[in-house]
Structures are given as C-alpha cells and as structure tokens.
Amino acid sequence: MLDSRPVLTGEHFVKGDVAVMEGAIAAGCRFYAGYPITPSSEIAERASQRLPLVGGEYIQMEDEIGSLAAVIGASCGGAKAMTATSGPGLSLMMEHIGLASMLETPCVIVDVQRGGPSTGLPTLTSQGDMMQARWGSHGDYEIVAYAPSTVQEMFDFAIKAFNAAETYRIPVLVMADQIIAQMTTKLVIPPEEEIETVYRPIPDVPAEEYLPFDSSYLVPPMALAGTGYRLHMTGLTHSDAGYPETNVPGQEALVPRLVRKIRENEEKIVEVEERLVDDAEVGLVIYGSTAGPGWEAVQAARKEGIKAGMLRLVTPWPFPRTPVRRLSEQVDAILVAEVNMGQMVHPVTEQAECPVHHLGLPGGRIFHPNEILRGLRKVVT
Amino acid sequence: MNAATITDRHPGDVLLRRERFPHIWCPGCGLGNALRCYVEAMKVSDTPLDKHVVVSGIGCSGRVAGYVNIDSYHTTHGRPIPFATGLKLMKPELEVTVFSGDGDLITIGGNHFIHTARRNLDLNILFVNNFNYGMTGGQFGATTPYAARTTTTPYGNFEQAFNMPLLAAACGAPFVARWTTLHVRQLKEAIQRAFEVEGFAFVEIISPCPIGFGRKNRFADAMDEMTHFREGAVVDHDADLREVGITMRRGDPIVVGNFVDVERPSYDVGKRKLLQKVREGLP
C-alpha cells in the first residue's frame, strides 16, 4: 500500500481525484495546501497520504484563501505546488490567483466543479466555474486552463498544467467536475522516463545584475527564496527591479507583459480534439465530462445522416480561437453543449462566422446523448 | 580611542535598500524604530542574512518588506502568515519573519493567526500595533480600544479590542512578548529570542501613529504618544495576561515584557516524530 515511488508506473483502477494527484506528483509536485471540500476532498486525501512518502509536504489550511497563499509561498521557495477545491473554495481563491499572476509564481489549482451558485449542489456536477476561472480575479491577467474528459486525462492534464505553470510562471487551472473526479476507471501511468516535465527558468546571473521582473524577457527567470538574490516581490504594480511603481508608466510597463506572455504563446498552448470535422456541416463544441455524451450524440447523428463533427476544448483558456473560427467557416451552425446556463458559448459566438446555438443544463447531471442529438437535429433544420 | 571617520554609508545600510528611501511613513511613525530593531536583531543572529526572509501583508507595516535588503515578499491583505507557512514548510532552513500590522495580522488575517499559533509553525511574528488602519486613513480595527475615536468611530469605538498577548498565549504560542517602540533595546532582544525559539514566536510592538490614531485621541503629536508609552509602560514579565489589555487612556498602564517563553513541540518536530516510523517501514 505505502509506496514511495513518485511515479506509480502501471495500470490502476482509480477515481479521477486520485489520478489527478498522481499526475501532479509525477509532474514533480511536492507541496499541497488545501481545505477539504466536496467533491475534491479525495485529492487532499491522496496528497496527505502520498506527499510525505515522496519527500513532499501536505498541509491542511484553515480556508481556501490561506491554501493558495501557502501554495504561492511554497512556490517562491522553489516547490512545484498545488491546491484543489470546488466552486465555493475557488471563489475564495480569486484573491491569490491575482497574486500568483502578479508575482508570476507557478502553481496549479484543480477545480472539481459542482452545482452553484453558493453552496449549491455539493455532490453533483456542473461546468459553472468556466468564466470565473478566466475572469474571477480583478484586473487584467491571463491564465491557462485544461478541461479533462476522462480519468486518464485527469492524470495527463495535471502534468500539462504543471508544465504550463512552470513555463509561463502563471497559475494554471485544471477544470474538472464531479463526474470525472469521482468516476473510477482504468488509469495507465507511463514509465517515469516517458514523462516530460518542465521547471521554471531560474537566473544564472550574479545577484547584482538580477532583475526579478526583467521586462526584456517575456517570462523572466525566477530567483528562489534563500538563494542569495535578496529579491523583493510585491503585489503592487512594480518595476523590473521588483519595487512598487504605482503609476501609469509602471502599469503600462508591467501589465501588458503579463498578458502578452500567454497571448503571444497562444498557438503553442491551445489544444483541441477534433472528431469527424473534415466533412461536418454542423459542429458540436464541447469540453470536460460532457464530451462523452457529446461523442455518442455525434455518432448517432451521423447514423441519421446528419453530418455532425465534434470540437472538444482541451484548453478552454486561452480560448481556442483559431480552431473554432475554422470550424465555423466550414459548418452551417454550431451547437455548444455545457452544464451551465451559457458560459463558453460566449467566446464561441465571438469567434464564429456561423450561427451559434446553446444547449445548457443548470447543473446536477450531464446530458443524455439523446438530448444533444435532439439539439443537433434542431440546429440543422 | 579611534578617531572619528566620515562615511557616506550608515552602518545599518547593509540591511536596508537605501535606494528606496525616503520611506513612505509619516513623521512620528513608530515603524522606523520597529524596522531598526528587526535589522539590528538580524545582524547579530546566527542565521546568515541570505537565509533571512521577511513576508508582509498590506498596510503601512507591509512596506517594511520593501526596505529590508533580504529576500522579501509583500503579499496580500491579511495573508502573510499563510504565504510564510508555505515558504517555511518547503524551506525549513530559512528564518522566516512575518512583519505585519494590526489591521492586516489580526483583523482581516485573524483566522490565519490563531491557526498558525495553534499549529506552532516555526515563524517569527513581528506585530506592529498602532490601534488603527493607518494607510487607509485612520479607521478602527480589532485592536482599537473601546471608545477611541477613528474616522469610522466618530462617536467612539463601540467594540472591544483584542488583548493580543492573551490571544497568542491562549492559541499556544511558545513565545509571547510585548514592547513599545520606545523600548528599542528590549525589543531588539525579544526579536533575537524570537529567531531562536522553535515555534510560533510572537512579538507585539506598540507603536505611535500620530496622524491616524494619536491626534483624534488626545495625543497632539508623536511626542505625546511616546510620552504616554514612557509614563505608562510597566515592565512585568510575569503579568497576568488577562490584565494586559490596552486602553490608550492617559494614566492607564501599558504592561510590557517577555510574557511567555516555554518549550512546546513545533509543527516540524511533531510531524517528524509521526512520519519517522512510516518512513522506516517503507520498502
């Protein structure tokens, strides 16, 4: 039972919550701070069991505000660090998504979505946090988010999330939901040497020459605490040297770079999965746990002679503008099916050259394939 | 005896980011003294300066992090303790100090304070108490005494203030001290002791805020508040902590001292003890 190997190569039969934590550890995560919340608590449980065995730290904080603050602190000390939560906790974490963006501190947040608003449906699914993930903290910043559709992807995308966080020095979200997180299926963990991991850029110049927010880089090297650089970091708008620069030139020098480091790498970051789109006349845009019934519906539609194709948003953020626009130029209409009352339909509409329709659920369940099939039928007539 | 020499650098500059001065604090503010005591204590500490880290939150005291020439993190309002928690857990060799004010540490950040004291994480908490929110213009907070005037208590403060040494001790802090910014020698020594203590070491620094607090509460200027500290300070290391609440009324005492200095297993010690057996049993 107790296993101190960081990568548990082999086949397993586990929950999504366990898979995502194993993916994180395989990616090099050695710090977890969190607060228990349904339906993400099994991630914390796995972290508390596994991290002490692989030389990491698990701490249960007094709330989600403190959890993400501790994650950022650990990251400044050099750890690959994460937390996991659900909607109510994600709301409390918004403050520190802003701080992580401002201090350019790599970290990963797994959000196991449940029905909202407020306490909502603690044990039932939702995709209602998609916009909050992107826009929830105040001010301008960019994040990256992955939306896993299977237990295997909980593992795989945890690794992608850490790699993106470390590459761009940003907070990265894994937008899971109750269905995927608590579903138990086969998980294949590859051999350690096949897992590609990234560590943030760190400075190789002497302390006197080091600028913690050197704007000649898109992603400046990050000095770690206690390594002699004597750096200063502040959540205030700051200069290249890291000092408060709370004025218009300071803001105009800093914030556009924080945004550009993602926008200019959008093509590299964005991922989608396309199925049967080559000859499609109607497009289904979908993500996360709804991809399963979505794919069933597309296959059923084909049997009826409806030329449907599916575009799955692997990275809801940054939004896959080009693939969606390309699809919209080809099909007569797009249907966006999601377990919310209309969130990702907005960026789709913004990019689409064709009519966009929405099929939504308020949360608590995913679609039956027939519901999506009926939606596709309606869209083509 | 050595002849006097003229130098262009103050001996204290080694630990200050001189290019950041002048600082933003008001004339008569106590933060300069508190900062000086922290710097002096670091200079004589056994920990190399590159291993000292300061974490601060928001408010006047939060700006300390920007003036000290060590690794320094100026975080969000009320959250320096949890930030420091993550840093300390991952880098236990660092001497991590949280420098924070009353609005930050115990009003918005009170929950983190009590739980971190309970955990007995090995942090040094330098808590500057000036009885009000200075940076936002002198509003009342959790340490503002009953009946005191602030910009949001125009008829006097309806609420009761935290007695911070009592709270810290009740939460299990193994080291609890209180000094005023007048007691620079004792304060420096208390900070030195805080570095040594393995666990949650709490030092309350009673500080004048002539602009935000003093002038609305019958202290015409900074000297008046310092005079009150001098006349009211009662050194009593063995004080009954239930009795050390501060009224800031002339004639009432300000009890100061190193109130608590006991051994209590830190989070790290407790964790290692329980994990040792688990690790021994691993394949």
XYZ file of C-alpha atoms in Angstrom:
664
model
C 0.000 0.000 0.000
C 2.649 2.541 1.055
C 4.716 3.406 -1.976
C 7.489 5.973 -2.050
C 7.948 5.911 -5.812
C 6.916 9.274 -7.256
C 5.675 7.689 -10.457
C 3.481 4.635 -9.963
C 4.076 3.175 -13.392
C 1.491 0.594 -14.352
C -2.247 0.018 -14.603
C -4.575 1.186 -11.873
C -8.302 1.268 -11.229
C -8.856 4.630 -9.530
C -11.005 7.706 -9.184
C -10.302 10.862 -11.159
C -9.411 12.633 -7.926
C -6.659 10.084 -7.286
C -5.476 10.231 -10.894
C -5.056 13.988 -10.871
C -2.937 13.845 -7.696
C -0.784 11.058 -9.116
C -0.336 13.132 -12.271
C 0.723 16.096 -10.162
C 3.271 14.040 -8.215
C 4.589 12.553 -11.445
C 4.980 16.120 -12.753
C 7.118 16.946 -9.721
C 4.555 18.445 -7.350
C 5.907 18.314 -3.807
C 3.631 20.726 -1.995
C -0.094 20.664 -1.415
C -2.051 23.091 0.758
C -5.793 22.762 0.748
C -9.083 22.830 2.521
C -11.474 19.882 2.284
C -14.461 20.394 0.022
C -16.758 18.013 -1.776
C -16.234 16.687 -4.435
C -12.491 17.376 -4.412
C -11.612 16.045 -0.945
C -10.180 12.769 -2.236
C -7.441 14.810 -3.908
C -6.419 16.173 -0.499
C -6.639 12.701 0.989
C -4.370 11.293 -1.692
C -1.955 14.190 -1.280
C -1.812 13.695 2.506
C -1.037 10.022 2.007
C 1.454 10.276 -0.843
C 3.382 13.531 -0.470
C 5.099 12.683 2.839
C 6.331 9.441 1.223
C 7.935 11.184 -1.751
C 9.654 13.954 0.222
C 6.864 16.471 -0.142
C 4.673 18.467 2.200
C 0.943 18.300 2.785
C -0.747 20.900 4.928
C -4.417 21.391 5.595
C -5.075 25.087 5.933
C -7.823 26.977 7.734
C -9.505 28.062 4.500
C -9.015 28.280 0.746
C -7.618 31.802 0.965
C -4.763 30.576 3.116
C -4.386 27.441 0.997
C -3.499 29.268 -2.183
C -1.366 31.768 -0.240
C 0.646 28.848 1.161
C 0.953 27.334 -2.320
C 2.391 30.603 -3.639
C 4.785 30.820 -0.699
C 5.969 27.263 -1.310
C 6.399 28.017 -4.991
C 8.550 31.048 -4.134
C 10.669 28.616 -2.143
C 11.120 26.522 -5.270
C 8.452 23.845 -4.948
C 6.091 22.758 -7.630
C 2.929 23.400 -5.671
C -0.804 22.913 -5.968
C -4.184 23.016 -4.329
C -7.573 21.562 -5.201
C -11.051 22.799 -4.475
C -14.603 23.182 -5.734
C -16.685 26.262 -6.613
C -17.131 27.799 -3.149
C -13.420 27.373 -2.498
C -12.491 28.676 -5.916
C -14.406 31.842 -5.074
C -12.181 32.296 -2.022
C -9.052 31.668 -4.083
C -9.643 34.505 -6.508
C -7.562 36.908 -4.435
C -4.489 34.731 -4.782
C -4.983 33.839 -8.415
C -4.355 37.566 -8.781
C -1.288 37.440 -6.523
C 0.161 34.431 -8.350
C -0.358 36.263 -11.638
C 1.268 39.418 -10.286
C 4.246 37.703 -8.620
C 4.484 35.358 -11.628
C 4.531 32.363 -9.321
C 3.881 28.980 -10.932
C 1.081 26.997 -9.282
C -1.741 24.635 -10.157
C -5.348 24.738 -8.961
C -7.612 21.771 -9.582
C -11.259 22.859 -9.547
C -13.688 19.977 -9.251
C -16.830 21.779 -10.344
C -20.148 21.251 -8.598
C -23.520 22.933 -8.960
C -23.762 26.548 -7.825
C -24.275 29.369 -7.073
C -23.288 29.467 -3.401
C -23.277 26.101 -1.627
C -25.399 24.764 -4.466
C -25.073 21.055 -5.182
C -22.078 19.783 -3.226
C -22.233 16.240 -4.566
C -23.430 16.867 -8.113
C -21.687 18.004 -11.237
C -21.530 21.319 -13.071
C -19.440 23.282 -15.519
C -20.432 26.551 -13.940
C -16.985 27.878 -12.997
C -15.624 28.265 -16.530
C -15.925 32.041 -16.665
C -14.849 32.512 -13.068
C -11.697 30.529 -13.844
C -10.842 33.015 -16.564
C -12.100 36.312 -15.199
C -12.656 35.814 -11.472
C -9.825 37.874 -10.019
C -9.784 41.620 -10.502
C -7.635 43.364 -13.076
C -6.073 42.097 -16.285
C -4.214 38.817 -16.360
C -4.190 35.590 -18.342
C -4.431 32.032 -17.156
C -4.287 28.620 -18.763
C -6.969 26.021 -18.061
C -7.297 22.378 -19.057
C -10.616 20.513 -19.107
C -10.169 16.748 -18.656
C -12.821 14.439 -20.092
C -11.590 11.129 -18.668
C -9.847 9.773 -15.588
C -6.755 9.229 -17.740
C -6.830 12.898 -18.692
C -7.008 13.858 -15.007
C -3.531 12.323 -14.780
C -2.274 13.571 -18.147
C -3.576 17.113 -17.791
C -2.148 17.507 -14.287
C 1.264 17.113 -15.938
C 0.371 19.539 -18.721
C -0.893 22.004 -16.112
C 2.358 21.930 -14.147
C 4.395 22.264 -17.320
C 2.409 25.307 -18.461
C 2.544 26.866 -14.989
C 6.315 26.453 -14.825
C 6.937 27.515 -18.414
C 4.984 30.764 -18.181
C 5.132 31.396 -14.421
C 1.374 31.600 -14.030
C -1.448 29.942 -12.120
C -2.928 27.103 -14.190
C -6.314 25.543 -13.574
C -7.480 22.010 -14.171
C -11.234 22.426 -14.697
C -12.538 19.028 -13.661
C -16.036 18.290 -12.455
C -17.735 15.908 -10.046
C -18.382 13.266 -12.730
C -14.769 12.945 -13.850
C -13.321 13.385 -10.365
C -15.404 10.666 -8.743
C -15.601 8.265 -11.665
C -13.473 5.133 -11.263
C -11.860 3.738 -14.410
C -8.607 2.313 -15.631
C -5.605 4.609 -15.418
C -2.339 3.871 -17.165
C 0.703 5.566 -15.660
C 3.654 5.523 -18.047
C 7.278 4.863 -17.070
C 8.936 7.801 -15.327
C 11.370 8.430 -18.187
C 8.498 8.945 -20.619
C 7.025 11.780 -18.569
C 8.222 15.161 -19.741
C 8.430 17.780 -17.023
C 9.390 21.438 -17.020
C 10.898 23.612 -14.307
C 10.637 27.384 -14.280
C 13.511 29.472 -15.651
C 15.882 30.463 -12.830
C 18.559 33.179 -13.018
C 22.170 32.442 -13.901
C 23.449 35.998 -13.383
C 25.071 37.328 -10.182
C 22.712 38.917 -7.642
C 23.849 42.476 -8.506
C 22.740 42.023 -12.113
C 19.489 40.249 -11.399
C 16.146 41.943 -12.051
C 13.278 39.792 -10.770
C 10.820 41.155 -13.324
C 13.227 41.889 -16.159
C 10.948 43.106 -18.942
C 13.476 42.231 -21.622
C 12.119 38.708 -21.123
C 8.554 37.698 -21.765
C 8.960 35.238 -18.881
C 11.775 36.462 -16.627
C 13.907 33.981 -14.665
C 12.651 33.468 -11.111
C 15.049 33.602 -8.161
C 14.066 31.308 -5.318
C 13.988 32.368 -1.670
C 17.211 31.800 0.197
C 19.467 31.558 -2.857
C 21.257 34.853 -2.243
C 19.438 37.083 -4.710
C 17.750 39.123 -1.985
C 14.829 39.803 -4.232
C 11.733 41.803 -3.487
C 8.330 40.788 -4.771
C 5.154 42.778 -4.281
C 1.546 42.501 -5.360
C 1.673 46.218 -6.058
C 2.413 47.259 -9.613
C 6.183 47.016 -9.717
C 9.299 47.885 -11.707
C 11.700 45.413 -13.314
C 13.624 45.551 -10.022
C 10.507 44.413 -8.193
C 9.823 47.650 -6.326
C 6.433 49.388 -6.132
C 5.833 51.561 -9.185
C 2.240 52.572 -8.609
C 1.807 54.941 -11.500
C 0.793 54.924 -15.156
C 4.243 54.148 -16.635
C 4.670 51.311 -14.135
C 1.299 49.822 -15.004
C 1.872 50.207 -18.736
C 5.253 48.505 -18.493
C 4.081 45.550 -16.410
C 0.505 44.508 -17.114
C 0.750 44.212 -20.916
C 3.670 41.809 -20.471
C 1.693 39.642 -18.041
C -0.999 39.374 -20.692
C 1.355 39.026 -23.658
C 3.235 36.067 -22.252
C 0.120 33.991 -22.774
C -1.372 35.735 -25.798
C 1.880 35.537 -27.746
C 2.178 31.852 -26.926
C -1.467 31.080 -27.547
C -0.760 28.895 -30.575
C 1.666 26.793 -28.542
C -0.683 26.410 -25.585
C -4.068 25.905 -27.217
C -5.199 22.315 -27.645
C -8.393 20.904 -29.090
C -9.574 17.483 -30.118
C -11.469 17.289 -33.408
C -13.578 14.288 -34.379
C -15.379 13.888 -37.720
C -14.977 17.574 -38.525
C -13.493 17.180 -42.032
C -16.846 16.951 -43.807
C -19.024 18.262 -40.976
C -21.966 20.510 -41.672
C -22.862 21.029 -38.040
C -20.333 21.445 -35.249
C -20.678 20.414 -31.639
C -18.380 22.381 -29.317
C -17.950 20.636 -26.018
C -15.472 20.080 -23.158
C -14.925 18.162 -19.932
C -17.277 15.402 -18.857
C -19.912 16.349 -21.451
C -17.561 15.114 -24.192
C -18.689 11.517 -23.548
C -22.402 12.001 -24.292
C -21.401 14.547 -26.940
C -19.428 11.964 -28.888
C -22.293 9.464 -28.583
C -24.653 12.102 -29.969
C -22.368 12.922 -32.892
C -22.135 9.250 -33.856
C -25.924 8.847 -33.578
C -26.447 11.944 -35.710
C -24.174 10.522 -38.403
C -26.318 7.387 -38.472
C -29.305 9.619 -39.198
C -27.436 11.323 -41.999
C -26.645 14.488 -40.100
C -23.043 15.376 -40.859
C -22.030 16.298 -37.335
C -18.496 16.847 -36.067
C -17.142 17.472 -32.593
C -14.630 20.053 -31.438
C -13.517 19.481 -27.861
C -11.869 22.320 -25.969
C -8.908 20.688 -24.239
C -7.797 24.165 -23.197
C -10.877 26.293 -22.629
C -8.351 29.024 -21.768
C -6.658 30.520 -23.631
C -9.708 30.127 -25.803
C -9.006 28.136 -28.995
C -9.955 30.998 -31.301
C -8.434 29.676 -34.492
C -9.862 26.133 -34.378
C -13.315 27.471 -33.529
C -13.206 30.072 -36.298
C -12.005 27.457 -38.772
C -14.851 25.145 -37.800
C -17.386 27.968 -38.061
C -16.249 28.810 -41.593
C -16.955 25.251 -42.628
C -20.198 24.311 -40.862
C -23.675 25.820 -41.177
C -24.187 26.045 -37.437
C -22.504 25.328 -34.131
C -24.086 23.863 -31.022
C -22.366 24.472 -27.682
C -23.457 21.948 -25.058
C -22.337 22.627 -21.489
C -23.566 22.100 -17.942
C -24.209 25.759 -17.228
C -26.682 28.370 -18.381
C -24.335 29.786 -21.023
C -20.626 30.382 -20.453
C -18.225 29.020 -23.094
C -20.910 29.797 -25.671
C -19.836 33.430 -25.399
C -16.262 33.141 -26.686
C -17.515 30.667 -29.305
C -20.048 33.250 -30.508
C -17.367 35.912 -30.505
C -15.236 33.886 -32.923
C -17.870 32.160 -35.035
C -18.753 33.086 -38.603
C -21.913 30.950 -38.428
C -24.973 30.868 -36.123
C -24.197 29.537 -32.641
C -26.799 27.754 -30.511
C -26.610 26.856 -26.870
C -27.737 23.734 -25.048
C -27.391 24.202 -21.334
C -28.159 22.493 -18.049
C -28.169 24.282 -14.697
C -26.089 21.547 -13.072
C -26.624 18.331 -11.190
C -26.297 15.994 -14.163
C -24.671 15.690 -17.552
C -26.575 15.328 -20.804
C -28.103 12.158 -22.069
C -26.726 11.655 -25.584
C -30.303 11.890 -26.907
C -30.644 15.415 -25.563
C -27.592 16.522 -27.512
C -28.806 14.569 -30.542
C -32.119 16.429 -30.394
C -30.150 19.661 -30.142
C -28.148 18.777 -33.245
C -31.346 17.924 -35.152
C -32.873 21.260 -34.225
C -29.781 23.152 -35.301
C -29.660 21.605 -38.778
C -33.352 22.231 -39.601
C 40.481 55.637 21.121
C 39.824 55.635 17.383
C 39.487 58.899 15.557
C 36.021 59.616 14.164
C 35.679 58.813 10.480
C 33.235 60.238 7.998
C 31.499 57.678 5.866
C 28.865 58.026 3.180
C 27.068 54.893 4.337
C 25.288 54.373 7.588
C 26.411 51.127 9.264
C 22.786 49.968 9.185
C 22.617 50.321 5.410
C 23.886 46.818 4.804
C 20.411 45.532 5.551
C 18.411 48.372 4.066
C 17.603 49.051 0.443
C 18.941 52.574 0.657
C 17.841 53.481 -2.854
C 14.241 53.034 -1.701
C 14.468 55.866 0.828
C 12.901 58.210 1.831
C 10.274 55.815 3.141
C 6.541 56.426 2.899
C 5.821 56.618 6.636
C 4.530 59.742 8.362
C 6.719 61.830 10.663
C 6.499 60.373 14.141
C 5.535 56.878 12.979
C 6.916 54.014 15.045
C 7.627 51.726 12.093
C 11.141 53.132 11.667
C 12.080 52.052 15.191
C 10.460 48.656 14.725
C 12.326 48.160 11.450
C 15.576 49.203 13.053
C 15.161 46.710 15.883
C 14.438 43.949 13.363
C 17.526 44.846 11.328
C 19.745 45.045 14.415
C 18.495 41.667 15.592
C 19.188 40.106 12.175
C 22.731 41.459 12.157
C 23.603 39.559 15.321
C 21.588 36.429 14.553
C 23.330 33.119 13.869
C 21.445 32.728 10.601
C 23.253 34.085 7.513
C 21.475 37.115 6.077
C 20.772 35.285 2.822
C 18.678 32.851 4.839
C 16.514 35.510 6.454
C 13.215 36.158 4.687
C 10.536 38.697 5.516
C 6.910 38.350 4.478
C 4.461 41.192 4.895
C 0.873 41.961 4.073
C -0.874 45.216 3.257
C -0.796 48.491 5.131
C 1.947 50.781 6.398
C 3.741 47.871 8.085
C 3.567 45.876 4.853
C 6.030 48.289 3.287
C 8.795 47.083 5.603
C 9.393 44.223 3.173
C 10.355 46.745 0.500
C 13.025 48.412 2.621
C 14.891 45.407 4.027
C 17.708 44.064 1.892
C 16.890 40.384 2.233
C 14.512 38.146 0.313
C 11.232 39.932 0.903
C 7.664 39.248 -0.126
C 4.905 41.847 0.054
C 1.771 39.753 -0.298
C -1.992 40.294 0.029
C -4.014 41.859 2.822
C -4.105 39.612 5.859
C -2.318 36.687 4.228
C 1.394 36.993 5.030
C 1.125 34.173 7.592
C -0.214 31.533 5.155
C 2.263 32.657 2.484
C 5.057 32.317 5.047
C 3.639 28.923 6.019
C 4.165 27.515 2.529
C 7.623 29.020 2.258
C 8.755 27.762 5.664
C 7.437 24.245 5.066
C 9.347 23.928 1.802
C 12.490 25.694 3.035
C 12.789 24.917 6.748
C 16.343 26.248 6.790
C 15.074 29.795 6.229
C 14.442 32.154 9.146
C 11.023 33.410 8.104
C 9.641 36.541 9.748
C 6.175 37.966 9.219
C 6.124 41.738 9.679
C 2.564 42.937 9.925
C 0.203 45.471 11.460
C -2.993 45.167 13.471
C -5.401 45.571 10.554
C -3.517 43.024 8.489
C -2.485 40.405 11.014
C -5.374 40.170 13.414
C -8.350 41.899 11.839
C -8.602 40.587 8.260
C -5.987 37.912 8.936
C -7.138 36.781 12.376
C -8.109 33.287 11.317
C -4.654 32.565 9.929
C -3.075 33.946 13.098
C -4.918 31.708 15.547
C -4.488 28.561 13.477
C -0.793 29.085 12.813
C -0.180 29.712 16.510
C -2.128 26.530 17.269
C -0.020 24.583 14.750
C 3.063 26.124 16.313
C 4.727 26.622 12.993
C 8.271 27.974 13.338
C 7.638 31.583 12.293
C 8.564 34.918 13.855
C 5.630 37.286 14.038
C 6.532 40.957 14.460
C 3.200 42.604 15.040
C 3.106 46.387 14.968
C 0.044 47.550 16.852
C -0.838 51.207 16.324
C -4.532 50.734 17.076
C -5.895 51.702 13.664
C -5.779 51.272 9.888
C -3.153 53.885 9.065
C -2.763 53.572 5.328
C -6.461 53.828 4.508
C -6.876 56.932 6.630
C -7.270 56.006 10.266
C -10.253 53.661 10.555
C -10.803 51.400 13.573
C -9.694 47.772 13.705
C -9.579 44.809 16.037
C -7.085 46.428 18.423
C -8.697 49.869 18.598
C -9.615 50.401 22.264
C -13.226 50.825 23.334
C -14.448 54.421 22.952
C -11.413 55.522 20.897
C -12.083 57.923 18.038
C -11.187 56.991 14.499
C -12.507 58.083 11.116
C -15.150 55.335 11.280
C -15.885 55.618 15.002
C -16.853 59.303 15.142
C -18.842 58.696 18.367
C -16.184 56.453 19.876
C -15.443 52.781 19.179
C -18.437 50.606 20.130
C -16.311 47.435 20.056
C -13.860 45.819 22.460
C -10.235 45.328 21.422
C -8.235 42.128 21.253
C -5.731 41.634 24.041
C -3.073 40.204 21.770
C -0.627 38.624 24.250
C -3.553 36.803 25.869
C -4.838 35.633 22.493
C -1.417 34.460 21.281
C -0.727 32.609 24.519
C -4.182 31.024 24.510
C -3.564 29.753 20.983
C -0.403 28.081 22.193
C 2.394 30.412 21.097
C 5.535 29.327 22.982
C 6.988 32.847 22.927
C 4.939 35.979 23.567
C 6.442 39.413 24.177
C 5.302 42.989 24.062
C 7.399 46.137 23.941
C 6.810 49.658 22.692
C 8.894 51.432 20.064
C 10.441 53.324 22.963
C 11.983 50.107 24.302
C 14.437 49.625 21.447
C 16.957 47.517 23.365
C 14.383 45.193 24.887
C 12.563 44.970 21.578
C 15.712 44.004 19.688
C 16.458 41.342 22.286
C 12.914 39.990 22.100
C 13.262 39.694 18.301
C 16.587 37.880 18.751
C 14.839 35.485 21.094
C 12.019 35.053 18.570
C 14.587 33.914 15.980
C 15.903 31.317 18.426
C 12.542 29.950 19.507
C 11.481 26.902 17.525
C 7.808 27.583 17.065
C 5.378 30.461 16.724
C 7.183 33.434 18.278
C 5.008 36.480 18.745
C 6.292 39.986 19.462
C 3.777 42.795 19.795
C 5.278 46.200 19.083
C 3.186 49.061 20.457
C 3.722 51.925 18.068
C 2.638 55.547 17.813
C 0.525 56.617 14.858
C 0.245 60.336 15.432
C -1.612 61.025 12.184
C -4.067 58.130 12.097
C -4.714 57.500 15.778
C -2.977 59.977 18.049
C -4.440 63.296 17.045
C -8.010 62.020 17.342
C -7.322 60.587 20.775
C -5.814 63.453 22.719
C -2.222 62.857 21.679
C -1.452 66.141 19.976
C 1.727 64.855 18.327
C 4.100 61.886 18.172
C 5.964 63.012 21.284
C 2.730 62.903 23.262
C 2.157 59.271 22.352
C 5.767 58.358 23.130
C 5.466 60.188 26.447
C 2.404 58.098 27.211
C 4.430 54.949 26.444
C 7.198 56.114 28.771
C 4.915 57.101 31.604
C 2.507 54.205 31.207
C 4.895 51.337 30.486
C 5.117 48.788 33.275
C 7.649 46.013 32.795
C 6.175 42.807 34.187
C 7.393 39.582 32.607
C 5.102 37.594 34.870
C 1.985 39.661 34.263
C -1.409 38.000 34.355
C -2.154 38.155 30.628
C -5.857 38.603 31.314
C -4.941 42.016 32.685
C -2.719 43.400 29.904
C -5.358 44.881 27.570
C -4.534 48.405 26.438
C -6.908 51.358 26.800
C -4.585 54.109 25.495
C -6.090 56.388 28.122
C -3.622 58.621 29.939
C -2.921 57.254 33.366
C -3.682 53.650 32.343
C -0.689 51.306 32.156
C 0.825 49.571 29.132
C 2.179 46.332 30.515
C 5.270 45.170 28.598
C 7.639 42.242 28.952
C 8.619 38.825 27.703
C 5.476 37.162 28.971
C 5.758 33.614 27.668
C 8.899 31.639 26.840
C 8.193 27.932 27.083
C 9.096 24.801 25.142
C 6.351 23.327 23.068
C 6.971 20.918 20.173
C 6.807 22.800 16.885
C 4.811 21.623 13.887
C 8.030 20.350 12.337
C 9.052 18.350 15.414
C 5.579 16.842 15.754
C 5.451 15.961 12.084
C 8.873 14.303 12.029
C 8.007 12.229 15.061
C 4.931 10.752 13.400
C 6.477 10.332 9.965
C 9.665 8.690 11.168
C 8.029 5.333 11.763
C 6.173 5.465 8.478
C 9.385 6.155 6.561
C 11.234 3.386 8.375
C 8.574 0.922 7.226
C 8.897 1.875 3.573
C 10.339 -0.608 1.100
